Short mmCIF file of C-alpha atoms (C1' of nucleotides) and ligand atoms in Angstrom, two decimals:
data_model
loop_
_atom_site.label_atom_id
_atom_site.label_comp_id
_atom_site.label_asym_id
_atom_site.label_seq_id
_atom_site.Cartn_x
_atom_site.Cartn_y
_atom_site.Cartn_z
CA MET I 1 0.14 -0.06 -0.01
CA PHE I 2 2.44 2.49 1.09
CA SER I 3 6.33 2.34 -0.23
CA LEU I 4 9.33 2.02 2.32
CA ALA I 5 9.90 5.47 1.49
CA GLU I 6 6.64 6.84 2.49
CA GLU I 7 6.55 4.74 5.65
CA ASN I 8 9.50 6.43 6.45
CA TYR I 9 8.41 9.84 5.71
CA LEU I 10 5.08 9.18 7.74
CA LYS I 11 7.20 7.95 10.86
CA THR I 12 9.47 10.65 10.86
CA ILE I 13 6.79 13.19 10.64
CA TYR I 14 4.86 11.42 13.44
CA HIS I 15 8.05 11.40 15.87
CA LEU I 16 8.68 15.44 15.02
CA GLU I 17 5.14 16.10 15.65
CA GLN I 18 5.38 14.34 18.97
CA GLU I 19 8.53 16.48 19.96
CA SER I 20 7.39 20.10 18.91
CA LYS I 21 3.57 20.01 19.32
CA GLY I 22 2.39 21.47 16.19
CA GLY I 23 3.01 21.53 12.15
CA VAL I 24 6.31 20.02 11.21
CA SER I 25 8.49 22.07 8.71
CA THR I 26 10.30 20.65 5.38
CA ASN I 27 13.85 21.42 7.01
CA ALA I 28 13.01 19.76 10.19
CA ILE I 29 11.99 16.60 8.07
CA ALA I 30 14.82 17.03 5.45
CA GLU I 31 17.35 16.76 8.76
CA ARG I 32 16.05 14.12 10.34
CA MET I 33 15.92 12.03 7.45
CA GLU I 34 19.36 13.10 6.09
CA THR I 35 17.73 14.17 2.94
CA LYS I 36 17.70 17.55 0.78
CA PRO I 37 14.46 19.96 1.51
CA SER I 38 13.34 19.83 -2.17
CA SER I 39 13.18 15.97 -1.85
CA VAL I 40 10.77 16.62 1.10
CA THR I 41 8.73 18.86 -0.68
CA ASP I 42 8.17 16.53 -3.29
CA MET I 43 7.22 13.74 -1.07
CA VAL I 44 5.01 15.48 1.08
CA GLN I 45 3.09 16.98 -1.92
CA LYS I 46 2.53 13.43 -2.81
CA LEU I 47 1.28 12.38 0.66
CA ALA I 48 -0.95 15.39 0.81
CA GLU I 49 -2.36 13.94 -2.55
CA LYS I 50 -2.88 10.56 -0.67
CA LYS I 51 -4.68 12.39 2.30
CA MET I 52 -2.10 11.07 4.65
CA LEU I 53 -1.03 15.03 5.55
CA SER I 54 -2.27 18.34 5.20
CA TYR I 55 -0.07 20.54 3.69
CA LYS I 56 0.11 24.23 2.86
CA LYS I 57 2.91 25.44 0.80
CA TYR I 58 5.37 27.21 3.02
CA LYS I 59 3.74 26.21 6.07
CA GLY I 60 4.53 22.91 7.23
CA THR I 61 2.65 19.83 7.68
CA THR I 62 0.55 17.55 9.94
CA LEU I 63 -0.30 14.21 9.63
CA THR I 64 -3.96 13.20 9.12
CA SER I 65 -5.54 10.73 11.38
CA GLY I 66 -4.85 8.08 8.13
CA GLY I 67 -1.13 9.17 8.29
CA LYS I 68 -0.83 8.84 12.15
CA LYS I 69 -2.34 5.25 11.80
CA ILE I 70 0.29 4.22 9.27
CA ALA I 71 3.01 6.14 11.12
CA THR I 72 2.14 4.01 14.44
CA GLN I 73 1.72 0.70 13.10
CA VAL I 74 5.28 1.24 11.36
CA ILE I 75 6.22 2.50 14.95
CA ARG I 76 4.79 -0.45 16.47
CA LYS I 77 6.32 -2.95 14.30
CA HIS I 78 9.84 -1.30 14.80
CA ARG I 79 9.44 -1.77 18.56
CA LEU I 80 7.85 -5.27 18.72
CA TRP I 81 11.24 -6.27 16.44
CA GLU I 82 13.21 -4.83 18.86
CA VAL I 83 11.71 -6.80 22.01
CA PHE I 84 11.97 -9.84 19.54
CA LEU I 85 15.90 -9.06 18.90
CA VAL I 86 16.46 -8.47 22.41
CA ASP I 87 14.41 -10.64 24.46
CA LYS I 88 14.80 -13.92 21.94
CA LEU I 89 17.75 -13.43 19.80
CA LYS I 90 19.90 -11.76 22.71
CA PHE I 91 20.81 -8.83 21.09
CA HIS I 92 22.31 -5.83 23.14
CA TRP I 93 19.76 -2.96 23.07
CA ASP I 94 22.39 -1.10 21.54
CA GLU I 95 22.69 -2.92 18.41
CA VAL I 96 18.92 -3.70 17.43
CA HIS I 97 17.60 -0.15 15.95
CA GLU I 98 19.24 -0.57 12.39
CA VAL I 99 17.77 -4.19 11.85
CA ALA I 100 14.25 -3.24 13.06
CA GLU I 101 14.89 0.08 10.66
CA GLN I 102 14.51 -2.83 7.93
CA LEU I 103 12.22 -5.33 9.94
CA GLU I 104 9.45 -2.67 10.54
CA HIS I 105 8.38 -2.49 6.72
CA VAL I 106 7.76 -6.04 6.27
CA GLN I 107 3.87 -6.39 5.32
CA SER I 108 1.91 -8.85 7.09
CA ASP I 109 -0.95 -8.46 9.64
CA LYS I 110 -0.88 -11.96 10.51
CA LEU I 111 3.03 -11.73 11.30
CA ILE I 112 2.73 -8.68 13.43
CA THR I 113 -0.36 -10.08 15.38
CA ARG I 114 1.31 -13.49 15.73
CA LEU I 115 4.65 -11.92 16.91
CA ASP I 116 2.98 -9.75 19.35
CA ALA I 117 1.39 -12.82 20.85
CA TYR I 118 4.69 -14.49 20.75
CA LEU I 119 6.59 -11.85 22.83
CA GLY I 120 3.75 -11.75 25.36
CA SER I 121 2.22 -8.66 24.00
CA PRO I 122 5.14 -6.18 25.41
CA ASP I 123 4.10 -2.77 26.26
CA PHE I 124 7.34 -1.30 25.89
CA ASP I 125 10.59 -1.92 23.83
CA PRO I 126 14.12 -2.49 24.94
CA HIS I 127 14.75 1.37 25.13
CA GLY I 128 11.53 1.98 27.41
CA ASP I 129 9.62 3.43 24.35
CA PRO I 130 5.99 2.25 24.55
CA ILE I 131 4.57 -0.02 21.95
CA PRO I 132 1.46 1.47 20.27
CA ASP I 133 -1.35 -1.20 20.10
CA LYS I 134 -3.01 -2.56 16.97
CA ASP I 135 -5.19 0.57 16.88
CA GLY I 136 -2.18 2.69 17.10
CA TYR I 137 -2.99 4.13 20.87
CA VAL I 138 -0.19 4.75 22.94
CA LYS I 139 -0.31 5.09 26.73
CA PRO I 140 0.35 8.43 27.88
CA THR I 141 3.71 8.07 29.63
CA GLU I 142 4.34 9.15 32.92
CA LYS I 143 7.92 10.00 33.09
CA LYS I 144 10.56 12.94 33.24
CA LEU I 145 13.89 13.25 32.74
CA LEU I 146 16.56 12.41 35.41
CA SER I 147 17.93 15.82 35.12
CA GLU I 148 14.57 17.43 36.43
CA LEU I 149 15.11 15.47 39.75
CA LYS I 150 16.20 17.57 42.98
CA LYS I 151 18.72 16.24 45.64
CA LYS I 152 17.79 12.96 47.78
CA GLN I 153 14.92 12.26 44.99
CA ARG I 154 14.75 8.70 43.88
CA GLY I 155 13.71 7.60 40.43
CA VAL I 156 13.72 4.25 38.02
CA CYS I 157 15.10 4.37 34.75
CA VAL I 158 12.02 3.80 32.32
CA GLY I 159 14.12 4.71 29.11
CA VAL I 160 16.28 6.98 27.47
CA LYS I 161 16.23 9.98 24.94
CA GLU I 162 19.44 9.29 23.25
CA THR I 163 19.56 5.58 21.54
CA SER I 164 23.04 5.66 19.98
CA SER I 165 25.30 2.94 20.90
CA GLU I 166 27.99 5.22 22.60
CA PHE I 167 25.07 6.32 24.99
CA LEU I 168 23.82 2.65 25.59
CA GLN I 169 27.27 1.49 26.09
CA TYR I 170 28.17 4.14 28.47
CA LEU I 171 24.84 3.21 30.55
CA ASP I 172 25.98 -0.43 30.27
CA LYS I 173 29.27 0.38 31.92
CA LYS I 174 27.67 2.33 35.00
CA ASN I 175 25.03 -0.64 35.07
CA ILE I 176 22.06 1.56 34.23
CA THR I 177 19.59 -0.41 32.26
CA ILE I 178 15.62 -0.33 32.04
CA GLY I 179 14.32 -0.99 35.73
CA THR I 180 17.38 0.47 37.54
CA LYS I 181 16.77 2.68 40.67
CA MET I 182 18.60 5.67 41.19
CA GLN I 183 18.88 8.53 43.69
CA VAL I 184 20.29 12.02 43.48
CA LEU I 185 22.78 12.29 46.19
CA GLY I 186 24.12 15.81 44.88
CA LYS I 187 23.39 18.39 42.11
CA GLU I 188 25.42 21.19 41.10
CA PHE I 189 23.65 24.12 39.92
CA PHE I 190 26.41 25.74 37.92
CA ASP I 191 26.39 23.16 35.32
CA GLY I 192 23.54 20.56 36.10
CA SER I 193 25.82 17.89 36.79
CA MET I 194 24.88 15.16 39.42
CA ILE I 195 26.41 12.44 42.05
CA ILE I 196 23.95 9.59 41.74
CA GLN I 197 23.82 6.11 43.54
CA VAL I 198 23.12 3.04 41.47
CA GLY I 199 23.18 0.11 43.26
CA LYS I 200 26.07 0.03 45.40
CA ASP I 201 28.05 2.63 43.37
CA GLN I 202 28.16 6.45 43.39
CA PHE I 203 29.14 8.40 40.40
CA PHE I 204 29.36 11.67 38.94
CA ILE I 205 27.57 12.32 35.66
CA SER I 206 27.27 15.58 33.77
CA LYS I 207 23.87 17.40 32.71
CA ILE I 208 23.78 15.93 29.35
CA ILE I 209 23.60 12.19 30.69
CA ALA I 210 21.27 12.84 32.90
CA GLU I 211 19.16 14.93 30.10
CA ASN I 212 19.02 11.74 28.32
CA ILE I 213 17.66 9.34 31.16
CA TYR I 214 13.82 9.13 31.78
CA VAL I 215 12.99 8.02 35.42
CA GLN I 216 9.39 7.45 37.08
CA THR I 217 9.42 8.77 40.48
CA ASN I 218 6.82 7.44 42.85
CA MET O 1 25.38 -4.34 -1.36
CA PHE O 2 22.83 -5.92 -3.55
CA SER O 3 19.45 -4.21 -4.28
CA LEU O 4 16.04 -6.18 -3.60
CA ALA O 5 15.61 -6.51 -7.60
CA GLU O 6 19.10 -7.78 -7.99
CA GLU O 7 18.95 -10.30 -5.06
CA ASN O 8 15.58 -11.77 -6.52
CA TYR O 9 17.40 -12.08 -9.86
CA LEU O 10 20.35 -13.83 -8.58
CA LYS O 11 18.09 -16.31 -6.42
CA THR O 12 15.65 -16.98 -9.64
CA ILE O 13 18.82 -17.77 -11.90
CA TYR O 14 20.22 -19.72 -8.99
CA HIS O 15 16.92 -22.03 -8.75
CA LEU O 16 16.80 -22.12 -12.53
CA GLU O 17 20.02 -23.53 -13.00
CA GLN O 18 19.64 -26.39 -10.24
CA GLU O 19 16.62 -27.27 -12.46
CA SER O 20 17.86 -27.54 -15.71
CA LYS O 21 21.56 -28.13 -15.12
CA GLY O 22 23.13 -25.29 -17.71
CA GLY O 23 23.01 -21.83 -18.67
CA VAL O 24 19.56 -19.92 -18.18
CA SER O 25 17.67 -18.29 -20.93
CA THR O 26 16.33 -14.67 -20.74
CA ASN O 27 13.07 -15.93 -21.50
CA ALA O 28 13.13 -18.64 -18.56
CA ILE O 29 14.01 -15.88 -16.05
CA ALA O 30 11.44 -13.55 -17.30
CA GLU O 31 8.50 -16.08 -17.09
CA ARG O 32 9.69 -17.08 -13.69
CA MET O 33 9.99 -13.43 -12.25
CA GLU O 34 6.76 -12.42 -14.23
CA THR O 35 8.42 -9.86 -16.11
CA LYS O 36 9.41 -8.88 -19.43
CA PRO O 37 12.56 -10.38 -21.36
CA SER O 38 13.52 -7.10 -22.28
CA SER O 39 13.72 -6.11 -18.59
CA VAL O 40 15.78 -9.27 -17.84
CA THR O 41 18.30 -8.34 -20.58
CA ASP O 42 19.16 -5.12 -18.71
CA MET O 43 19.69 -6.94 -15.16
CA VAL O 44 21.32 -9.75 -16.73
CA GLN O 45 23.79 -7.40 -18.41
CA LYS O 46 24.12 -5.11 -15.01
CA LEU O 47 24.83 -8.39 -12.98
CA ALA O 48 27.27 -9.48 -15.47
CA GLU O 49 29.10 -6.08 -15.14
CA LYS O 50 29.04 -6.64 -11.08
CA LYS O 51 30.67 -10.29 -11.86
CA MET O 52 27.61 -12.18 -10.65
CA LEU O 53 27.11 -14.28 -14.01
CA SER O 54 28.42 -14.61 -17.18
CA TYR O 55 26.67 -13.51 -20.17
CA LYS O 56 27.12 -13.96 -23.71
CA LYS O 57 24.38 -12.09 -26.04
CA TYR O 58 21.61 -14.63 -27.07
CA LYS O 59 23.09 -17.49 -25.15
CA GLY O 60 22.03 -17.45 -21.86
CA THR O 61 23.67 -16.92 -18.15
CA THR O 62 25.52 -18.76 -15.54
CA LEU O 63 25.96 -17.81 -12.05
CA THR O 64 29.80 -17.09 -11.03
CA SER O 65 30.90 -18.34 -7.61
CA GLY O 66 30.31 -15.03 -6.67
CA GLY O 67 26.78 -14.92 -7.70
CA LYS O 68 26.00 -18.33 -6.23
CA LYS O 69 27.22 -17.26 -3.00
CA ILE O 70 24.64 -14.46 -2.83
CA ALA O 71 21.92 -16.57 -4.32
CA THR O 72 22.59 -19.39 -1.23
CA GLN O 73 22.56 -16.81 1.17
CA VAL O 74 19.04 -15.33 0.30
CA ILE O 75 17.56 -18.78 0.07
CA ARG O 76 19.22 -19.37 3.45
CA LYS O 77 17.57 -16.70 4.78
CA HIS O 78 14.24 -17.20 3.69
CA ARG O 79 14.12 -21.15 4.39
CA LEU O 80 15.44 -19.79 8.06
CA TRP O 81 12.61 -17.35 8.29
CA GLU O 82 9.83 -19.85 7.03
CA VAL O 83 11.23 -22.18 9.85
CA PHE O 84 10.79 -19.35 12.35
CA LEU O 85 7.37 -18.56 11.13
CA VAL O 86 6.13 -22.35 11.45
CA ASP O 87 8.08 -23.45 14.32
CA LYS O 88 7.77 -20.31 16.51
CA LEU O 89 4.97 -18.10 15.46
CA LYS O 90 2.83 -21.40 14.38
CA PHE O 91 2.29 -20.19 10.99
CA HIS O 92 0.61 -22.91 8.79
CA TRP O 93 3.32 -24.42 6.15
CA ASP O 94 0.80 -22.92 3.20
CA GLU O 95 1.32 -19.42 4.27
CA VAL O 96 4.69 -18.78 5.08
CA HIS O 97 6.45 -18.43 1.61
CA GLU O 98 4.85 -14.76 0.91
CA VAL O 99 6.27 -13.24 4.32
CA ALA O 100 9.58 -15.07 3.63
CA GLU O 101 9.83 -13.17 0.25
CA GLN O 102 9.86 -10.21 2.05
CA LEU O 103 12.15 -11.13 5.26
CA GLU O 104 14.64 -12.88 3.03
CA HIS O 105 16.23 -9.64 2.16
CA VAL O 106 16.85 -7.97 5.40
CA GLN O 107 20.59 -7.24 5.70
CA SER O 108 22.38 -8.40 8.95
CA ASP O 109 24.59 -11.21 9.46
CA LYS O 110 24.40 -11.30 13.25
CA LEU O 111 20.70 -11.41 12.78
CA ILE O 112 20.67 -14.65 10.46
CA THR O 113 23.38 -15.84 12.76
CA ARG O 114 21.32 -15.83 15.73
CA LEU O 115 18.04 -16.61 14.11
CA ASP O 116 19.81 -19.89 12.94
CA ALA O 117 21.08 -20.63 16.38
CA TYR O 118 17.70 -19.97 18.03
CA LEU O 119 16.10 -22.28 15.94
CA GLY O 120 18.69 -24.99 16.40
CA SER O 121 20.31 -24.75 13.17
CA PRO O 122 17.51 -26.53 11.02
CA ASP O 123 18.43 -28.54 7.97
CA PHE O 124 15.34 -28.40 6.24
CA ASP O 125 12.51 -25.67 6.15
CA PRO O 126 8.79 -26.44 6.73
CA HIS O 127 8.64 -27.80 2.91
CA GLY O 128 11.18 -30.09 3.42
CA ASP O 129 13.95 -27.87 1.18
CA PRO O 130 17.34 -27.99 2.57
CA ILE O 131 18.73 -24.76 4.17
CA PRO O 132 22.17 -23.80 2.57
CA ASP O 133 24.78 -23.27 5.28
CA LYS O 134 26.81 -20.34 5.75
CA ASP O 135 29.18 -20.75 2.98
CA GLY O 136 26.49 -21.74 0.96
CA TYR O 137 26.92 -25.52 0.75
CA VAL O 138 23.56 -27.56 0.43
CA LYS O 139 23.77 -31.29 1.22
CA PRO O 140 23.45 -33.28 -1.74
CA THR O 141 19.56 -34.54 -1.23
CA GLU O 142 18.40 -38.13 -1.30
CA LYS O 143 15.11 -38.53 -2.41
CA LYS O 144 12.57 -39.43 -5.27
CA LEU O 145 9.23 -38.71 -6.53
CA LEU O 146 6.31 -40.47 -5.19
CA SER O 147 5.41 -40.96 -8.95
CA GLU O 148 8.66 -43.23 -9.15
CA LEU O 149 7.74 -45.59 -6.45
CA LYS O 150 6.70 -49.33 -7.91
CA LYS O 151 3.92 -50.86 -6.33
CA LYS O 152 4.39 -52.14 -2.69
CA GLN O 153 7.14 -49.66 -2.18
CA ARG O 154 7.25 -47.70 1.11
CA GLY O 155 8.58 -44.06 1.23
CA VAL O 156 8.57 -41.30 3.80
CA CYS O 157 7.45 -37.70 2.72
CA VAL O 158 10.46 -35.51 2.92
CA GLY O 159 9.08 -32.58 0.73
CA VAL O 160 7.01 -31.07 -1.91
CA LYS O 161 7.73 -29.87 -5.39
CA GLU O 162 4.63 -27.54 -5.80
CA THR O 163 4.37 -25.29 -2.96
CA SER O 164 0.92 -23.71 -3.73
CA SER O 165 -1.79 -23.02 -0.96
CA GLU O 166 -4.03 -25.18 -2.67
CA PHE O 167 -1.61 -28.21 -3.02
CA LEU O 168 -0.63 -28.12 0.61
CA GLN O 169 -3.86 -27.86 1.63
CA TYR O 170 -4.86 -30.94 -0.23
CA LEU O 171 -2.37 -32.60 1.56
CA ASP O 172 -3.19 -31.51 4.98
CA LYS O 173 -6.78 -33.06 4.12
CA LYS O 174 -4.43 -36.38 3.25
CA ASN O 175 -2.99 -36.05 6.29
CA ILE O 176 0.22 -36.08 4.26
CA THR O 177 3.07 -33.89 5.82
CA ILE O 178 6.79 -33.74 6.13
CA GLY O 179 7.73 -37.37 8.00
CA THR O 180 4.34 -39.04 6.97
CA LYS O 181 4.89 -42.74 5.93
CA MET O 182 2.88 -44.15 2.81
CA GLN O 183 2.99 -47.35 0.61
CA VAL O 184 1.87 -47.67 -2.83
CA LEU O 185 -1.04 -50.21 -2.68
CA GLY O 186 -1.34 -50.20 -6.64
CA LYS O 187 -0.49 -48.22 -9.58
CA GLU O 188 -2.60 -47.64 -12.79
CA PHE O 189 -0.03 -48.07 -15.73
CA PHE O 190 -2.44 -46.27 -18.04
CA ASP O 191 -2.73 -42.71 -16.54
CA GLY O 192 -0.05 -43.49 -13.63
CA SER O 193 -2.29 -42.96 -10.89
CA MET O 194 -1.90 -44.69 -7.44
CA ILE O 195 -3.95 -46.22 -4.60
CA ILE O 196 -1.57 -45.53 -1.56
CA GLN O 197 -1.93 -46.34 2.02
CA VAL O 198 -1.23 -43.35 4.36
CA GLY O 199 -1.62 -44.06 8.18
CA LYS O 200 -4.82 -46.15 8.33
CA ASP O 201 -6.11 -44.62 5.56
CA GLN O 202 -6.28 -45.68 1.51
CA PHE O 203 -7.34 -43.42 -1.42
CA PHE O 204 -6.66 -42.76 -4.77
CA ILE O 205 -3.88 -40.17 -5.94
CA SER O 206 -3.39 -38.83 -9.58
CA LYS O 207 -0.24 -38.84 -11.25
CA ILE O 208 -0.16 -35.03 -11.01
CA ILE O 209 -0.34 -35.45 -7.08
CA ALA O 210 2.50 -38.07 -7.14
CA GLU O 211 5.06 -36.06 -9.21
CA ASN O 212 4.85 -33.43 -6.84
CA ILE O 213 5.70 -35.32 -3.61
CA TYR O 214 9.16 -36.13 -2.45
CA VAL O 215 9.79 -39.45 -0.73
CA GLN O 216 12.64 -41.19 0.57
CA THR O 217 12.79 -44.89 0.59
CA ASN O 218 15.30 -47.09 2.69
"C1'" DT G 1 19.57 -25.22 -47.29
"C1'" DC G 2 16.33 -21.61 -46.39
"C1'" DC G 3 12.28 -19.62 -43.99
"C1'" DA G 4 9.07 -18.86 -40.57
"C1'" DA G 5 8.79 -19.33 -35.76
"C1'" DT G 6 10.93 -17.99 -31.96
"C1'" DA G 7 14.07 -15.77 -28.79
"C1'" DT G 8 16.65 -12.08 -27.44
"C1'" DT G 9 18.20 -7.66 -27.70
"C1'" DT G 10 17.82 -2.58 -28.75
"C1'" DA G 11 15.69 1.87 -28.66
"C1'" DG G 12 13.13 4.92 -26.38
"C1'" DG G 13 9.96 5.99 -22.56
"C1'" DT G 14 8.02 5.88 -17.69
"C1'" DT G 15 7.69 6.18 -12.55
"C1'" DA G 16 9.59 6.68 -7.92
"C1'" DG G 17 12.67 9.26 -5.36
"C1'" DT G 18 16.73 11.42 -5.24
"C1'" DC G 19 20.07 15.91 -6.32
"C1'" DT G 20 21.60 20.66 -7.62
"C1'" DA G 21 20.82 25.23 -8.59
"C1'" DA G 22 17.59 29.07 -9.06
"C1'" DA G 23 13.49 31.24 -8.25
"C1'" DT G 24 10.27 32.81 -4.44
"C1'" DA G 25 8.04 33.73 0.12
"C1'" DT G 26 8.74 34.35 4.99
"C1'" DT G 27 11.23 35.91 8.95
"C1'" DT G 28 14.65 38.56 11.35
"C1'" DT G 29 17.50 42.23 11.68
"C1'" DT G 30 18.57 46.98 11.26
"C1'" DA V 1 9.81 49.27 6.90
"C1'" DA V 2 13.20 47.80 3.86
"C1'" DA V 3 17.50 44.73 3.63
"C1'" DA V 4 19.59 40.79 4.91
"C1'" DA V 5 19.00 36.18 5.96
"C1'" DT V 6 16.68 32.16 6.19
"C1'" DA V 7 13.40 28.72 4.87
"C1'" DT V 8 10.94 26.58 0.88
"C1'" DT V 9 9.67 25.79 -3.59
"C1'" DT V 10 10.30 25.02 -8.62
"C1'" DA V 11 12.88 23.46 -12.64
"C1'" DG V 12 15.38 20.49 -14.41
"C1'" DA V 13 18.38 16.13 -14.18
"C1'" DC V 14 19.64 11.69 -12.61
"C1'" DT V 15 19.56 6.76 -11.45
"C1'" DA V 16 16.93 2.00 -10.77
"C1'" DA V 17 13.87 -0.81 -12.63
"C1'" DC V 18 10.43 -1.37 -15.16
"C1'" DC V 19 7.85 -1.19 -20.09
"C1'" DT V 20 6.12 -1.33 -25.63
"C1'" DA V 21 7.58 -1.47 -30.17
"C1'" DA V 22 10.99 -2.39 -33.13
"C1'" DA V 23 15.06 -4.73 -34.80
"C1'" DT V 24 18.00 -8.83 -34.89
"C1'" DA V 25 19.87 -13.28 -33.70
"C1'" DT V 26 19.15 -18.06 -33.55
"C1'" DT V 27 16.71 -22.46 -34.53
"C1'" DG V 28 13.52 -26.29 -36.13
"C1'" DG V 29 11.09 -27.68 -40.24
"C1'" DA V 30 10.02 -28.01 -45.08
MN1 MN Q 301 14.65 1.86 17.17
MN1 MN Q 302 13.45 1.49 20.52
MN1 MN Q 303 9.46 -20.09 0.43
MN1 MN Q 304 10.13 -23.42 1.69
#
DNA sequence: TCCAATATTTAGGTTAGTCTAAATATTTTT
DNA sequence: AAAAATATTTAGACTAACCTAAATATTGGA
C-alpha cells in the first residue's frame, strides 16, 4: 500500500510532531531524514494527495488521522521487532535499531499479530519506548528526565532519550538499564551535573547524561 | 550491497540453474519472475558487469561463484525465516512463503546467525527443502518422486515440489506432511494414478499429485 | 538449405525517489 | 519598513527498474 520511502516519511513526521507539538517544517523533516528539503517537498506533496497529511505551501505539515495510523503501525512493528531481537535473539539493546529499521517494513498483519502474541504483548521496547497497540493507541507516559530530579529524590530508569550505541554502552558500563533504581545524592547548580547512587556505586554524571535518561518517580 | 531486485534475480537464476543443469535463458528468467524479457536483458547485463554471472548475448547466463554465494545466502535466509514462522509463530506451511519473500532481504549477518542458532540450526525448511549453510553449501539430497515408486514400495514424505496453498491444503486434508510414511498399494499403468496407504487410510491419487511429493525410501 | 517461428536485444519511454541550482516566500534584523 | 538572512518551492536532471515496439539473431522444419 505504501512504499518504504513513504512509510519512513510518515514515521519521521509523526515523531517530529510528538516532539514539538504542532506542524512540522520541511527543513526539520529533511534534517531528520538526512535528505534535501526539495526532496521533502516532493514527497510531502505526494502524501498530501494521498490524504496522509495536510500541507499548505510554506506552512509545514500535519499528519491526518490516516497518516497517524500508518505511522504508529510502523512504529509498533519497529518496537516489537526490537523486543524480539533482545528477548529472543539476545541482541544487545544498542544494536537492534538498524535491523528493526528494515524489519518494520515487512508487510503482513498476521506476522505482527503472531509476533506480538509470541513476545507476550509487551508494552515497552528495549529502550523503554511504549509500543502502540493495533489501533495505534499509545498509553500516555508518566516519566521525567533524570535531570529534573532534585537532590535526594529517587527514580527508576524507564527509558532513554538518546539511543546511540555510544550512549547505551556508557549506560551499560555504569550498570544502568531499564528498571534500574537511582537516587540523586548531589546536584551542582552551576552546570547541572549530579552525583548519583546506582546500586552500591556512586558516581558523577554530567547534565548531558542526566538529560537523556527517563525516570519514573513514585 | 545488492538491491532487492538484484537479489531476486540471482535467486531465481540459481533455482533455474538447479532445475535444468546448464545456462539459463532470458525467457525462462522472465517467465519465472513475471517480468518482460527486455527487463531481464537489462538486469542480466548489469549483473554481468558486477561479475555475478557470465553472459554472452543470445546465449543465456550462468552464475559465477560470487553470484551463487549471494543466491544461496538469500535462499538460506528465506528458508530459516520459514522455519521461524512455522516453528515459533505457528504459521501453517502454506502461508509462510510470501512473508519469507520479504524477510529474506533483511541485511544483517548477526541476525541470521542468531536466528539460525535460535531455531536449532535446522537442516530443512517446512516444505522439506534443504537450508544452505553459511558458506552456501547444500547437502546433496537423497529423494525421489512418489510417482517413481513401484507397487508395494514404501517411502517417507521428505518434501514437496509444488508449494501452492491449494496443493499444501490438499495434502493436509489427506494427512500428508513432512515425515508421513506411505506405501503404494496399486499403480495404474495407463494414467500413472495410484492407490496409497497413509496411516490407516487408503485413497486414490492422480499422477499429478504423485509427481509433486518427494519421498525417501530405505 | 532456407524460411518462418521463436528468442533475444536494442531503442526509447515511464515512474519513484533523489539531487543541484535557481526562484520565491517568510522571518529577522537593522 | 526595508534589507538581509533563512526557509521553501520549482525547474531540470539523474538512476534503478520497469515497460512497449522495433530490430536482430537463432533455430527447427519443409
Ligand atoms: Mn529503534
Ligand atoms: Mn527502540
Ligand atoms: Mn518459500
Ligand atoms: Mn520453503
